[in-house]
Amino acid sequence: LVYKVKQDGSTYYQQNIGIGTETLGSHRLAVEGSIGAREIIVEGNGWSDFVFEKGYNLPTLEEVEQHINRFGHLKDVPSAKSIEENGIPLGEMDARLLQKIEELTLYVLDINKQNKAQQKEIDALKQENARLRSLLATDKK
């Protein structure tokens, strides 16, 4: 085992390490069992803010439904079978899930605009209905 201990007390290992396993695969660190931590920082590239950029092609809800009906999962999110076979790259998965949350936010904002417009129309129709009822009541007298 080759390792270096630095002045600050940190240790550097040159080998791959297995904890509870001798099967490392392509991993520098392989653990058989659970890992407990207070915090894990996943460093990665690419985040999902592109969803809010002008020109982002937000799929229609009909397109989302068609993809779900055809493939059984959301577009750009791995299937259960894929996860079973390949695992989950956490940084990439967090970015994909955030993309879906941001897309949902855009759908909700759009629905909110539609609801406000519909409420205005409903209020105008109620006023018109009340006016017409008043006219009818006056004509009957």
CSV table of C-alpha atoms in Angstrom, one decimal:
chain,number,residue,atom,x,y,z
A,1,LEU,CA,0.0,0.0,0.0
A,2,VAL,CA,1.5,3.3,-1.1
A,3,TYR,CA,0.2,6.4,0.5
A,4,LYS,CA,1.5,9.9,1.5
A,5,VAL,CA,0.5,11.8,4.6
A,6,LYS,CA,0.8,15.6,4.2
A,7,GLN,CA,1.6,18.2,6.8
A,8,ASP,CA,-2.1,19.1,7.2
A,9,GLY,CA,-2.8,15.4,8.1
A,10,SER,CA,-4.5,14.5,4.8
A,11,THR,CA,-3.7,11.2,3.3
A,12,TYR,CA,-3.2,10.5,-0.4
A,13,TYR,CA,-3.4,6.9,-1.8
A,14,GLN,CA,-2.1,6.0,-5.2
A,15,GLN,CA,-4.1,2.8,-5.5
A,16,ASN,CA,-7.8,2.1,-6.0
A,17,ILE,CA,-9.5,1.3,-2.8
A,18,GLY,CA,-12.3,-1.2,-2.0
A,19,ILE,CA,-14.2,-1.1,1.3
A,20,GLY,CA,-16.1,-4.4,1.9
A,21,THR,CA,-15.3,-5.5,-1.6
A,22,GLU,CA,-12.4,-6.6,-3.8
A,23,THR,CA,-14.4,-5.9,-7.0
A,24,LEU,CA,-13.5,-2.3,-7.9
A,25,GLY,CA,-14.5,-2.3,-11.6
A,26,SER,CA,-13.4,1.0,-13.1
A,27,HIS,CA,-13.9,2.9,-9.7
A,28,ARG,CA,-11.1,4.5,-7.7
A,29,LEU,CA,-13.2,3.9,-4.6
A,30,ALA,CA,-15.7,1.0,-4.4
A,31,VAL,CA,-17.9,0.4,-1.3
A,32,GLU,CA,-20.1,-2.6,-0.6
A,33,GLY,CA,-22.8,-1.3,1.7
A,34,SER,CA,-24.1,2.1,2.6
A,35,ILE,CA,-22.0,5.3,3.1
A,36,GLY,CA,-22.9,7.8,5.7
A,37,ALA,CA,-22.0,11.5,5.3
A,38,ARG,CA,-23.1,14.9,6.4
A,39,GLU,CA,-22.6,16.3,3.0
A,40,ILE,CA,-21.4,15.2,-0.4
A,41,ILE,CA,-20.2,17.7,-3.0
A,42,VAL,CA,-20.6,16.5,-6.6
A,43,GLU,CA,-18.5,18.5,-8.9
A,44,GLY,CA,-19.7,18.6,-12.5
A,45,ASN,CA,-20.3,20.6,-15.6
A,46,GLY,CA,-23.6,21.7,-17.0
A,47,TRP,CA,-26.6,22.9,-15.1
A,48,SER,CA,-30.2,23.2,-16.1
A,49,ASP,CA,-30.6,27.0,-16.3
A,50,PHE,CA,-30.8,26.7,-20.1
A,51,VAL,CA,-34.5,25.9,-19.6
A,52,PHE,CA,-35.1,29.6,-18.8
A,53,GLU,CA,-33.2,31.0,-21.8
A,54,LYS,CA,-35.0,32.5,-24.8
A,55,GLY,CA,-35.5,30.0,-27.5
A,56,TYR,CA,-35.6,26.9,-25.2
A,57,ASN,CA,-37.9,24.5,-26.8
A,58,LEU,CA,-40.2,23.5,-24.0
A,59,PRO,CA,-42.1,20.4,-25.0
A,60,THR,CA,-45.9,20.6,-25.1
A,61,LEU,CA,-47.7,18.6,-22.4
A,62,GLU,CA,-49.0,16.5,-25.3
A,63,GLU,CA,-45.5,15.7,-26.3
A,64,VAL,CA,-44.6,14.8,-22.7
A,65,GLU,CA,-47.6,12.5,-22.5
A,66,GLN,CA,-46.8,10.8,-25.8
A,67,HIS,CA,-43.2,10.1,-24.6
A,68,ILE,CA,-44.4,8.7,-21.3
A,69,ASN,CA,-47.0,6.5,-23.1
A,70,ARG,CA,-44.4,5.3,-25.6
A,71,PHE,CA,-41.3,4.8,-23.3
A,72,GLY,CA,-42.7,4.6,-19.8
A,73,HIS,CA,-40.6,7.5,-18.4
A,74,LEU,CA,-39.8,11.1,-18.8
A,75,LYS,CA,-37.6,12.2,-21.7
A,76,ASP,CA,-34.0,12.6,-20.7
A,77,VAL,CA,-34.6,10.7,-17.5
A,78,PRO,CA,-33.2,7.1,-17.4
A,79,SER,CA,-35.6,4.2,-17.3
A,80,ALA,CA,-35.7,1.8,-14.3
A,81,LYS,CA,-34.0,-0.8,-16.4
A,82,SER,CA,-31.2,1.6,-17.3
A,83,ILE,CA,-30.7,2.4,-13.6
A,84,GLU,CA,-30.6,-1.3,-12.7
A,85,GLU,CA,-27.9,-1.9,-15.4
A,86,ASN,CA,-25.8,1.2,-15.1
A,87,GLY,CA,-26.5,2.9,-11.8
A,88,ILE,CA,-27.1,6.6,-11.3
A,89,PRO,CA,-24.5,9.3,-11.9
A,90,LEU,CA,-25.6,11.7,-9.1
A,91,GLY,CA,-24.4,15.0,-10.6
A,92,GLU,CA,-25.9,14.3,-14.0
A,93,MET,CA,-29.1,13.0,-12.4
A,94,ASP,CA,-29.5,16.1,-10.2
A,95,ALA,CA,-29.1,18.3,-13.3
A,96,ARG,CA,-31.7,16.3,-15.2
A,97,LEU,CA,-34.2,16.4,-12.3
A,98,LEU,CA,-33.7,20.1,-11.9
A,99,GLN,CA,-34.4,20.5,-15.6
A,100,LYS,CA,-37.7,18.7,-15.1
A,101,ILE,CA,-38.5,20.9,-12.1
A,102,GLU,CA,-37.7,24.0,-14.1
A,103,GLU,CA,-39.9,22.8,-17.0
A,104,LEU,CA,-42.7,22.1,-14.5
A,105,THR,CA,-42.3,25.7,-13.2
A,106,LEU,CA,-42.7,27.0,-16.7
A,107,TYR,CA,-45.9,25.0,-17.2
A,108,VAL,CA,-47.3,26.2,-13.9
A,109,LEU,CA,-46.5,29.8,-14.8
A,110,ASP,CA,-48.3,29.4,-18.1
A,111,ILE,CA,-51.3,27.8,-16.5
A,112,ASN,CA,-51.4,30.6,-14.0
A,113,LYS,CA,-51.5,33.2,-16.9
A,114,GLN,CA,-54.3,31.2,-18.5
A,115,ASN,CA,-56.3,31.0,-15.2
A,116,LYS,CA,-56.0,34.8,-14.7
A,117,ALA,CA,-57.2,35.4,-18.3
A,118,GLN,CA,-60.1,33.0,-17.8
A,119,GLN,CA,-61.0,34.6,-14.5
A,120,LYS,CA,-61.2,38.0,-16.2
A,121,GLU,CA,-63.4,36.5,-18.9
A,122,ILE,CA,-65.6,34.8,-16.2
A,123,ASP,CA,-66.0,38.1,-14.3
A,124,ALA,CA,-66.9,40.0,-17.5
A,125,LEU,CA,-69.5,37.3,-18.4
A,126,LYS,CA,-71.0,37.5,-14.9
A,127,GLN,CA,-71.3,41.2,-15.2
A,128,GLU,CA,-72.9,40.8,-18.7
A,129,ASN,CA,-75.2,38.1,-17.4
A,130,ALA,CA,-76.3,40.3,-14.4
A,131,ARG,CA,-76.9,43.2,-16.8
A,132,LEU,CA,-79.0,41.0,-19.1
A,133,ARG,CA,-81.0,39.6,-16.2
A,134,SER,CA,-81.7,43.2,-15.1
A,135,LEU,CA,-82.9,44.1,-18.5
A,136,LEU,CA,-85.1,41.0,-18.7
A,137,ALA,CA,-86.6,41.8,-15.3
A,138,THR,CA,-87.3,45.4,-16.4
A,139,ASP,CA,-89.0,44.2,-19.6
A,140,LYS,CA,-91.3,41.8,-17.7
A,141,LYS,CA,-92.7,44.6,-15.7
